[in-house]
Coordinates of C-alpha atoms and ligand atoms in Angstrom, one line a residue:
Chain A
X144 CA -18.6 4.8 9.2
X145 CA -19.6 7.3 6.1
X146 CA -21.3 5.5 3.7
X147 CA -21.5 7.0 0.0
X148 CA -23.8 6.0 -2.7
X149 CA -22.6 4.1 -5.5
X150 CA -24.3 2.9 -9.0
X151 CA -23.2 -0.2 -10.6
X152 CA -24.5 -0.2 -14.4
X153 CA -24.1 -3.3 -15.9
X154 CA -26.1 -6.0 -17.9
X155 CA -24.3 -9.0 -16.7
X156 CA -26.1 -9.5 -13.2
X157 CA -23.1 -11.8 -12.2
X158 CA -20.7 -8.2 -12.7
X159 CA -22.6 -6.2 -10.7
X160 CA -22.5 -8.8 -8.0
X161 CA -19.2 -8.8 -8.1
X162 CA -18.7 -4.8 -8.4
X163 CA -21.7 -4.0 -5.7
X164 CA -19.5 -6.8 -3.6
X165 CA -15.9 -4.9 -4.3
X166 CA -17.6 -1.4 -3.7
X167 CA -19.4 -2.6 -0.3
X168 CA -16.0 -3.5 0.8
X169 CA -14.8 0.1 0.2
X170 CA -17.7 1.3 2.3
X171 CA -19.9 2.1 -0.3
X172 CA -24.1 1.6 -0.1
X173 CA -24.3 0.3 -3.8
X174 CA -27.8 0.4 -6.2
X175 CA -27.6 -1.1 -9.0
X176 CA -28.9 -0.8 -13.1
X177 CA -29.3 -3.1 -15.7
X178 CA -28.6 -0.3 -19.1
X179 CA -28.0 2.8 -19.0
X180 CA -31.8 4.2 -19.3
X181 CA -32.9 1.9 -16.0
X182 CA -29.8 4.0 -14.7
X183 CA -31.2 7.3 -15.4
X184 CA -34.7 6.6 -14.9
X185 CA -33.2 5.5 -11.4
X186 CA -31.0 8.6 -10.7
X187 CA -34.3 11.0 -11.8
X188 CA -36.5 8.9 -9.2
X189 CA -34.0 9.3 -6.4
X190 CA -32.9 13.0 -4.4
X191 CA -29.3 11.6 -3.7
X192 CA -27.5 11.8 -6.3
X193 CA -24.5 8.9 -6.1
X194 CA -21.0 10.4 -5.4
X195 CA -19.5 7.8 -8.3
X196 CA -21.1 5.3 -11.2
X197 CA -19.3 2.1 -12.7
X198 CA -20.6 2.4 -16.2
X199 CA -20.1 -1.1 -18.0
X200 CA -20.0 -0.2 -21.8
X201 CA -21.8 -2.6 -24.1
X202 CA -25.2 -2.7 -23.1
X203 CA -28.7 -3.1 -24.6
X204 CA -31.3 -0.1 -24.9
X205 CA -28.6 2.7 -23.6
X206 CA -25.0 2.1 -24.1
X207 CA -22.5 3.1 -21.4
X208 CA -21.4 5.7 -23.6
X209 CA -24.6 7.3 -24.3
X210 CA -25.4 6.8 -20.7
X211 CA -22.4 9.3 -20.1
X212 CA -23.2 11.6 -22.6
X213 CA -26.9 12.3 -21.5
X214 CA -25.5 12.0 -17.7
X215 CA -22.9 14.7 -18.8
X216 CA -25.4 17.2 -20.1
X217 CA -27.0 17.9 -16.7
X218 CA -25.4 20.1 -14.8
X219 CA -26.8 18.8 -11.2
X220 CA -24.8 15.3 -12.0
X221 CA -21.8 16.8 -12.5
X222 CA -19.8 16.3 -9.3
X223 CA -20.9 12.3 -10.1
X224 CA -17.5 10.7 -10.7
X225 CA -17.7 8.2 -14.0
X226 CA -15.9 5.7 -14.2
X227 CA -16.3 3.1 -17.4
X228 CA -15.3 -0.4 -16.5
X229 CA -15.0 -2.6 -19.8
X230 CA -13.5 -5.1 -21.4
X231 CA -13.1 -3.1 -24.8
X232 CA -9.5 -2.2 -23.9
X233 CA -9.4 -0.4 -27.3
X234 CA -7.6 3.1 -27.1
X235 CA -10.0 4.7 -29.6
X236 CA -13.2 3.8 -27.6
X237 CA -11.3 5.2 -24.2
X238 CA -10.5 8.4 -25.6
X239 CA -14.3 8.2 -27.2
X240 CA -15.5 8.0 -23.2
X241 CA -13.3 10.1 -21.9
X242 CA -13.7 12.9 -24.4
X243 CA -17.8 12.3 -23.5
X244 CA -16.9 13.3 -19.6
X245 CA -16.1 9.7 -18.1
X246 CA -13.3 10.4 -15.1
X247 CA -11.5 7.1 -15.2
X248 CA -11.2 4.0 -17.3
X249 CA -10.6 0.5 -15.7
X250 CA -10.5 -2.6 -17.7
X251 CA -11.8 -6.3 -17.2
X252 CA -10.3 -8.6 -15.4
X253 CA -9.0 -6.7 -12.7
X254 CA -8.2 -6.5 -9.1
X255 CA -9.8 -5.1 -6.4
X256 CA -7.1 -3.6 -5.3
X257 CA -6.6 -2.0 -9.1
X258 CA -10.5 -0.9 -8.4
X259 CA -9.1 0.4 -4.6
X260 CA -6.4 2.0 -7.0
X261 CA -8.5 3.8 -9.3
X262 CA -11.0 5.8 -6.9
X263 CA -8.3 6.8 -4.7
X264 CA -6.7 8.6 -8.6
X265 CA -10.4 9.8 -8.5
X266 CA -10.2 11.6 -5.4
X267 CA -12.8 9.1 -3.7
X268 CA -11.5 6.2 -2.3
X269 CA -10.2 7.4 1.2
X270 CA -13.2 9.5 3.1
X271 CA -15.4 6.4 2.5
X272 CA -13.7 3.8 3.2
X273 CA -15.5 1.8 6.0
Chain B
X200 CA 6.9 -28.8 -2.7
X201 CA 10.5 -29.6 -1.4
X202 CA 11.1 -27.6 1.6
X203 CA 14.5 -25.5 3.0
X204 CA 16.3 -27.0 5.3
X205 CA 18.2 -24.8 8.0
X206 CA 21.4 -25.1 6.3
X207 CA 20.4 -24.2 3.0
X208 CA 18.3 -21.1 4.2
X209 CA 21.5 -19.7 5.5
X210 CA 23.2 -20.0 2.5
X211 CA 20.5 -18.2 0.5
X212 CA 20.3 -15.2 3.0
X213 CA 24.2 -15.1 2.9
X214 CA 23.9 -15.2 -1.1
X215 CA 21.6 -12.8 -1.0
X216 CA 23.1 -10.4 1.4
X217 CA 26.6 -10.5 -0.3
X218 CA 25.2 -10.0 -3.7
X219 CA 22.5 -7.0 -3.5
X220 CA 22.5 -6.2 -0.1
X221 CA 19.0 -8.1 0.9
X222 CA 18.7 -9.1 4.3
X223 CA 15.9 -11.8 4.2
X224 CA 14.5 -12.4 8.0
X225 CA 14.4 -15.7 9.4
X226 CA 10.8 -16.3 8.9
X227 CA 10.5 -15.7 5.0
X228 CA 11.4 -19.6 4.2
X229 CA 8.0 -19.7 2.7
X230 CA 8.3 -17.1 0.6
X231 CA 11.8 -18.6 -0.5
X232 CA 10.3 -22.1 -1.5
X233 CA 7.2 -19.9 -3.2
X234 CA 9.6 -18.2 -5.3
X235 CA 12.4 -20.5 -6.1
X236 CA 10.1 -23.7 -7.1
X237 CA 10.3 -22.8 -10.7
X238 CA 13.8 -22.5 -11.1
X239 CA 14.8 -25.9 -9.1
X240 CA 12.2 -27.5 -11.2
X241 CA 14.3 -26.5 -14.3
X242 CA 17.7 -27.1 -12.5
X243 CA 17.8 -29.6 -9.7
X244 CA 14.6 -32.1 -10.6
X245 CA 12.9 -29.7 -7.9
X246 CA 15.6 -29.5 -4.9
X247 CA 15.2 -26.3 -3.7
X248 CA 18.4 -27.0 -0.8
X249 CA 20.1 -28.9 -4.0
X250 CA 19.5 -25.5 -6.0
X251 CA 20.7 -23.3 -3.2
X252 CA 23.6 -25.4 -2.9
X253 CA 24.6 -25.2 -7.0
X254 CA 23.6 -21.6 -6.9
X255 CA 26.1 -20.8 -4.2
X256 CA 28.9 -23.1 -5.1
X257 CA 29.4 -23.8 -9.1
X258 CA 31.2 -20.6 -10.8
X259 CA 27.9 -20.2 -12.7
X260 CA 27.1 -17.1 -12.5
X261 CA 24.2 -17.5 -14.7
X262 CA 22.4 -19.8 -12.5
X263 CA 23.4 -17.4 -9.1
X264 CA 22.0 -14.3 -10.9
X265 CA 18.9 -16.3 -11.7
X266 CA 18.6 -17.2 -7.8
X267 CA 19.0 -13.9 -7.1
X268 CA 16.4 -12.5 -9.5
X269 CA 13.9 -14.3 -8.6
X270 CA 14.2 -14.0 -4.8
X271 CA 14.5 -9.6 -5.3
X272 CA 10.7 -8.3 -4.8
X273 CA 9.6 -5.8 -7.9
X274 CA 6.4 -5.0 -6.5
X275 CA 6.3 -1.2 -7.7
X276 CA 3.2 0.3 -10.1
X277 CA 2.0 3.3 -12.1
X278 CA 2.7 6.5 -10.1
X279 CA 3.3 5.2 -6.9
X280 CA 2.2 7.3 -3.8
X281 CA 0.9 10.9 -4.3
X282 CA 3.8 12.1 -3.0
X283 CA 5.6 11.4 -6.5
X284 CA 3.4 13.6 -8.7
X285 CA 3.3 16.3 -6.0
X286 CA 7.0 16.3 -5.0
X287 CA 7.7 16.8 -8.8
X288 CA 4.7 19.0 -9.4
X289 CA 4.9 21.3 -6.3
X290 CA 7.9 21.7 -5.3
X291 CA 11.2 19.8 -7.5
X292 CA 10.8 21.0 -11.4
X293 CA 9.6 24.3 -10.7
X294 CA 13.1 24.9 -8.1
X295 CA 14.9 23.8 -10.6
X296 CA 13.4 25.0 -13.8
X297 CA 14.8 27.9 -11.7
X298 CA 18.1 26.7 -10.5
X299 CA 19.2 25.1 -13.5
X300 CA 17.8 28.1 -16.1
X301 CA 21.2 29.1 -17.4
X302 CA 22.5 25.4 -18.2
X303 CA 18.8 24.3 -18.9
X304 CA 19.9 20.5 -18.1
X305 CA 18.0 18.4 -15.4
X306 CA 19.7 15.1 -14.7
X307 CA 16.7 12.2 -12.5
X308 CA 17.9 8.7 -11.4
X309 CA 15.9 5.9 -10.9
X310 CA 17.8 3.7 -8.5
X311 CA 15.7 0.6 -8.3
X312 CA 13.7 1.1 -11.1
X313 CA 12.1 -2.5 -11.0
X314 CA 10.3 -3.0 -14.4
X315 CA 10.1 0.9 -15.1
X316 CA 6.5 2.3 -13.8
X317 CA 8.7 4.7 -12.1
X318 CA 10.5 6.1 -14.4
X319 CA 7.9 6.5 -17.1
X320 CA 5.6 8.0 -14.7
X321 CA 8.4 10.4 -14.2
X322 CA 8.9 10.6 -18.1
X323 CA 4.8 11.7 -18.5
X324 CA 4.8 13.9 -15.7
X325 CA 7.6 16.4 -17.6
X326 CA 5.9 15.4 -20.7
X327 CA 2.4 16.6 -20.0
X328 CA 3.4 19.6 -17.0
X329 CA 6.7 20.9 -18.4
X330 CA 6.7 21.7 -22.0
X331 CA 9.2 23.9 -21.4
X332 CA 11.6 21.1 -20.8
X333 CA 11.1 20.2 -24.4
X334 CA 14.5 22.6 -25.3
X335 CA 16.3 21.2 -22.1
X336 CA 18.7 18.8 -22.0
X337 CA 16.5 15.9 -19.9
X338 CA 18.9 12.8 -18.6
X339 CA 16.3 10.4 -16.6
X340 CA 18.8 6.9 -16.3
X341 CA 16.8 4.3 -14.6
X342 CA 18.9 1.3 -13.4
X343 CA 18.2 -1.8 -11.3
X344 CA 20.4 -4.8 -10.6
X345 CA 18.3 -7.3 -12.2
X346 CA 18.5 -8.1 -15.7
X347 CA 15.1 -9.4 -15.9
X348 CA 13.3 -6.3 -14.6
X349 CA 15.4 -3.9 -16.7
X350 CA 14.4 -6.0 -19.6
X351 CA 10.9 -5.0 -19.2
X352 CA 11.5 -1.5 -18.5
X353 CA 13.1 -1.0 -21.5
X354 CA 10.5 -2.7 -23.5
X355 CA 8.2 -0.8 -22.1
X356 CA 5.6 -3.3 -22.2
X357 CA 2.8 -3.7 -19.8
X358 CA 0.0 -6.3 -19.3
X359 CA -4.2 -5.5 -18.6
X360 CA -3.2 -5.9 -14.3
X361 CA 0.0 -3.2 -14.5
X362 CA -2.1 -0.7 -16.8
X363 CA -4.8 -0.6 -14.4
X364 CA -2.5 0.3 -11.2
X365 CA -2.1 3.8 -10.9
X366 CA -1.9 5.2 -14.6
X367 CA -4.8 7.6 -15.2
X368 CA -6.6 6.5 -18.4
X369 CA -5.8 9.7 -20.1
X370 CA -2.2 9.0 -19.8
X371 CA -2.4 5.2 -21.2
X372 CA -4.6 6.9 -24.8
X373 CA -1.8 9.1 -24.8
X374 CA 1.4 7.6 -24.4
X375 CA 0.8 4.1 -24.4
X376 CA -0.3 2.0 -27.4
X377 CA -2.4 -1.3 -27.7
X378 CA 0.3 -4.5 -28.7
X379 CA -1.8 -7.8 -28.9
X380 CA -3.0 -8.1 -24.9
X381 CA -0.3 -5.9 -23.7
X382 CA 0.3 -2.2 -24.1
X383 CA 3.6 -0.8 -25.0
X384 CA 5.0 2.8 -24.1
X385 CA 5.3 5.0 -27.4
X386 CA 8.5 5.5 -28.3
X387 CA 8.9 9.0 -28.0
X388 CA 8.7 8.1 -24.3
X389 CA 10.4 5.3 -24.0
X390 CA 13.2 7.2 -25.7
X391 CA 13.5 9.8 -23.4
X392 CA 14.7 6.9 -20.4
X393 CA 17.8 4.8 -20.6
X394 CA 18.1 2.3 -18.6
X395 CA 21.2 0.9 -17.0
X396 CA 22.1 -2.2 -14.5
X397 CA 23.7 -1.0 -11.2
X398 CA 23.8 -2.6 -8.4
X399 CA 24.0 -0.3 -5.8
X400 CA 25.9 -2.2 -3.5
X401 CA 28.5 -3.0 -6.3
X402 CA 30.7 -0.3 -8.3
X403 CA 29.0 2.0 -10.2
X404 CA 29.8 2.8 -13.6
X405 CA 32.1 6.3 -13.8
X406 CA 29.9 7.5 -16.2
X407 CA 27.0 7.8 -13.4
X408 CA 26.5 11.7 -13.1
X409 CA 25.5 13.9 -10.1
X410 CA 21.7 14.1 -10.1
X411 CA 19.5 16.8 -9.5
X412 CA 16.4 14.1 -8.8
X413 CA 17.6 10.5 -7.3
X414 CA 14.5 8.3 -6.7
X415 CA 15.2 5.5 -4.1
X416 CA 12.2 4.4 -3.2
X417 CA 11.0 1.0 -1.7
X418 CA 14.6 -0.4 -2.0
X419 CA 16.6 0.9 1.3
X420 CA 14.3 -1.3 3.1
X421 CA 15.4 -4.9 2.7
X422 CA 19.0 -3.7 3.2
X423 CA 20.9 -4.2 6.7
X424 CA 21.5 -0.7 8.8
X425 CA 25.1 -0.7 7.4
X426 CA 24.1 -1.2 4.0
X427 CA 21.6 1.2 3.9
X428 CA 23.6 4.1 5.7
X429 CA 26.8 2.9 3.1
X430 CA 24.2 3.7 0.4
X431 CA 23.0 6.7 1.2
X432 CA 26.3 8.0 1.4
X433 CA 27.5 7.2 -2.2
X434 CA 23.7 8.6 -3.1
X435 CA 24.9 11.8 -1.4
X436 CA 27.5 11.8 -3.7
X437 CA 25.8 12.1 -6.7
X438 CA 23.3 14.0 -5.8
X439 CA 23.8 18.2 -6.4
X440 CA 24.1 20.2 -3.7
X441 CA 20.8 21.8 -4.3
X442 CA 19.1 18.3 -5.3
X443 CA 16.3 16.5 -3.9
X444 CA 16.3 12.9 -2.9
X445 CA 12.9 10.7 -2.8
X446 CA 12.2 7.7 -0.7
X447 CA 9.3 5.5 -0.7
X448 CA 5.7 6.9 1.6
X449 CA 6.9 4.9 4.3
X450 CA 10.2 5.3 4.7
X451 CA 12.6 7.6 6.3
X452 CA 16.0 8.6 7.1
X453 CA 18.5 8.7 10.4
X454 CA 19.5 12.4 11.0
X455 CA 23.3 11.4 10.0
X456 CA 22.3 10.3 6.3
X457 CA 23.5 13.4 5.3
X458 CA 20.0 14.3 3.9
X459 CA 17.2 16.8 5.8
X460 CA 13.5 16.8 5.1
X461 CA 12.7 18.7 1.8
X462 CA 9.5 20.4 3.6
X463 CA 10.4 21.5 7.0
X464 CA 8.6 19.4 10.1
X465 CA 7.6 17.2 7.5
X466 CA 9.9 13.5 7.9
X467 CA 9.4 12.0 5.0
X468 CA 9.9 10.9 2.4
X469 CA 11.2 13.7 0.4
X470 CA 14.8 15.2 1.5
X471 CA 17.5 17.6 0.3
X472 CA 21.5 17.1 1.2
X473 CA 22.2 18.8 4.4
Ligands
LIG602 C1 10.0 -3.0 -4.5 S1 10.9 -2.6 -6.0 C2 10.7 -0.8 -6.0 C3 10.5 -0.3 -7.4 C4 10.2 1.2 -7.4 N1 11.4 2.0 -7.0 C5 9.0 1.6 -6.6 O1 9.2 2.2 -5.6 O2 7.9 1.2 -7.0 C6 12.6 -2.8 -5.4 C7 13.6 -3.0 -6.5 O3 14.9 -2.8 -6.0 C8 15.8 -3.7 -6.7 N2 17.0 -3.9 -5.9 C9 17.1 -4.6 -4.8 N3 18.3 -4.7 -4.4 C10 19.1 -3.9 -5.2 C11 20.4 -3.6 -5.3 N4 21.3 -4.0 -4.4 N5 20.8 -2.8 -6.4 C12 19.9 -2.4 -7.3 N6 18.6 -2.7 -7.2 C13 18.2 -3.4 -6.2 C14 14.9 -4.9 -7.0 O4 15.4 -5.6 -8.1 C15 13.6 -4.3 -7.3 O5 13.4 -4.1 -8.6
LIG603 MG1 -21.9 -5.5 -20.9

């Protein structure tokens, strides 16, 4: 079994529980971040760089959009696949993360199998799975 | 839950079978009592066998098409299988961008469109890889036999589990927009669809043309050999000469379906007439 980093940012402990739990079951090793600055300081502190990040977007210090913005600026992060899971289901805000380099957008509540659904679009899903 | 006695399961497969063609196995009573409880609680105090029985008997045709509706599996999402975007992408519109240059028309059917994902993934993929298309004349008809599911398609109208399935995020900012907790397609694509009910295993209206795309996919399957083959050769029929036909990732055809693979070697799901 390949295994492939992931990194769940989120402030709701209880989310990235549940998205670490999903993302295991896809055959992912999963590390997790509280805002988007523990996220960072944890990607700079850490030679593998994760092949895919679920950036929540409301979240205190660093938002999940400025998370993507600074992540999006360094070149060495680029082949890190982005993808913003929220529950602002608002058209502006996904063009606003898009537009700032996110890959894919996937709102709350949803299925694991919409989650399955959504990395395979991303070109991720199948070589990991477990 | 009330539960379906012998009798009364044979009567729904025969319903069934006679009116679209579904050949339910002899182990899917569950899934019959699962689906039907609704309607017998709002018809027959909760008898399934009692709602069987009235479905299949009273000359209420409202009632049987309910039965019917509600028994027909829709499961279908947001580009479905890669093998839609790349059949389209790779190798269909570009052939016949070609083919059809003089005429500039392109005719697609959505045979079992179910509540529409199909059709307007079809409808974006034009949109956003053929601009050129913009001065064609573009028919995309997608029908189904139930009333229920074509009602949605045509609204368009799609709730937080559907948008998630399949539809890149770039697509949804651009052709979809935000209606309460739903989304709705724009409609400058919804316009570009027109749906229709057919029943495939009924007539078909005269006004159905020959089709230079005809999805069938995830339909063939719950229909009996005969059916299926009986089909396939009306399909055929409307289909051009030079057409393509599209089944679903699993599926494939007999050699005497009058079809062959599209891609050499490759067995399915994407064919041409012989
Ligand atoms: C599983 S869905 C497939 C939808 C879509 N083509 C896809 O592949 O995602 C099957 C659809 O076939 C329709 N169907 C079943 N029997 C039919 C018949 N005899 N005539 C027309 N449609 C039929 C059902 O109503 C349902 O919407
Ligand atoms: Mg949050």
């Amino acid at each position: 079994m390949t295994t492939t980093q992931a990194l769940v940012i989120d402030d709701s402990r209880a989310m990235r529980l549940i998205l670490g739990d999903l993302l295991q079951q896809l055959g992912y090793q999963t590390s997790e971040a509280g805002d988007g600055q523990q996220a960072i300081t944890l990607l700079e502190g850490d030679d593998t760089i994760p092949s895919l990040a679920l950036v929540d977007w409301n979240m205190p210090v660093m938002n999940g959009l400025e998370f993507i913005r600074a992540v999006r600026q360094k070149p060495c992060y680029s082949n890190m696949k982005l993808l913003v899971v929220t529950s602002e289901a608002e058209v502006g805000q996904m063009v606003e993360a898009l537009t700032a380099g996110a890959d894919e957008y996937l709102m709350k509540p949803f299925s694991s199998e919409a989650l399955a659904c959504k990395l395979e679009m991303m070109g991720l899903q199948r070589a990991q799975r477990a | 839950m009330s539960c379906i006695d012998e009798h009364s399961y044979l009567t729904l497969c025969n319903l069934l079978s006679d009116q679209i063609a579904l050949s339910l196995p002899p182990d899917k009573v569950y899934l019959a009592e699962a689906r039907l409880q609704n309607l017998a609680r709002q018809h027959t105090h909760g008898d399934i066998n009692a709602l069987i029985e009235k479905a299949s008997t009273v000359a209420d045709d409202a009632l049987r098409t309910e039965l019917v509706e509600a028994m027909a599996i829709n499961e279908t999402y947001f580009f479905r299988d890669p093998i839609l975007s790349q059949s389209f992408l790779d190798t269909m519109v570009p052939a016949l961008l070609e083919k059809r240059r003089r005429d500039k028309t392109l005719r697609i059917w959505s045979a079992a469109c179910s509540t529409g994902q199909e059709a307007y993934s079809v409808a974006m993929l034009l949109d956003q890889h053929f601009p050129q298309l913009k001065e064609w004349e573009v028919t995309l008809i997608a029908s189904d036999f139930s009333q229920s599911a074509l009602n949605k398609a045509q609204q368009g109208c799609y709730g937080l589990n559907e948008m998630n399935r399949g539809l890149p995020a770039r697509n949804m900012a651009l052709y979809f927009e935000q209606q309460g907790l739903d989304w709705q397609a724009k409609p400058a694509i919804r316009e570009r669809i027109s749906f229709q009910k057919i029943n495939l295993v009924r007539e078909w209206p005269d006004s159905l043309p020959v089709f230079d795309i005809v999805l069938l996919r995830n339909v063939l399957l719950y229909f009996s050999m005969e059916d299926r083959q009986r089909v396939l050769a009306r399909v055929r029929k409307h289909t051009a000469n030079d057409g393509y036909l599209l089944l679903g990732s699993t599926e494939s055809l007999e050699k005497t379906a009058g079809f062959v693979p599209a891609i050499p070697g490759n067995h399915r799901p994407f064919y041409q007439p012989a």
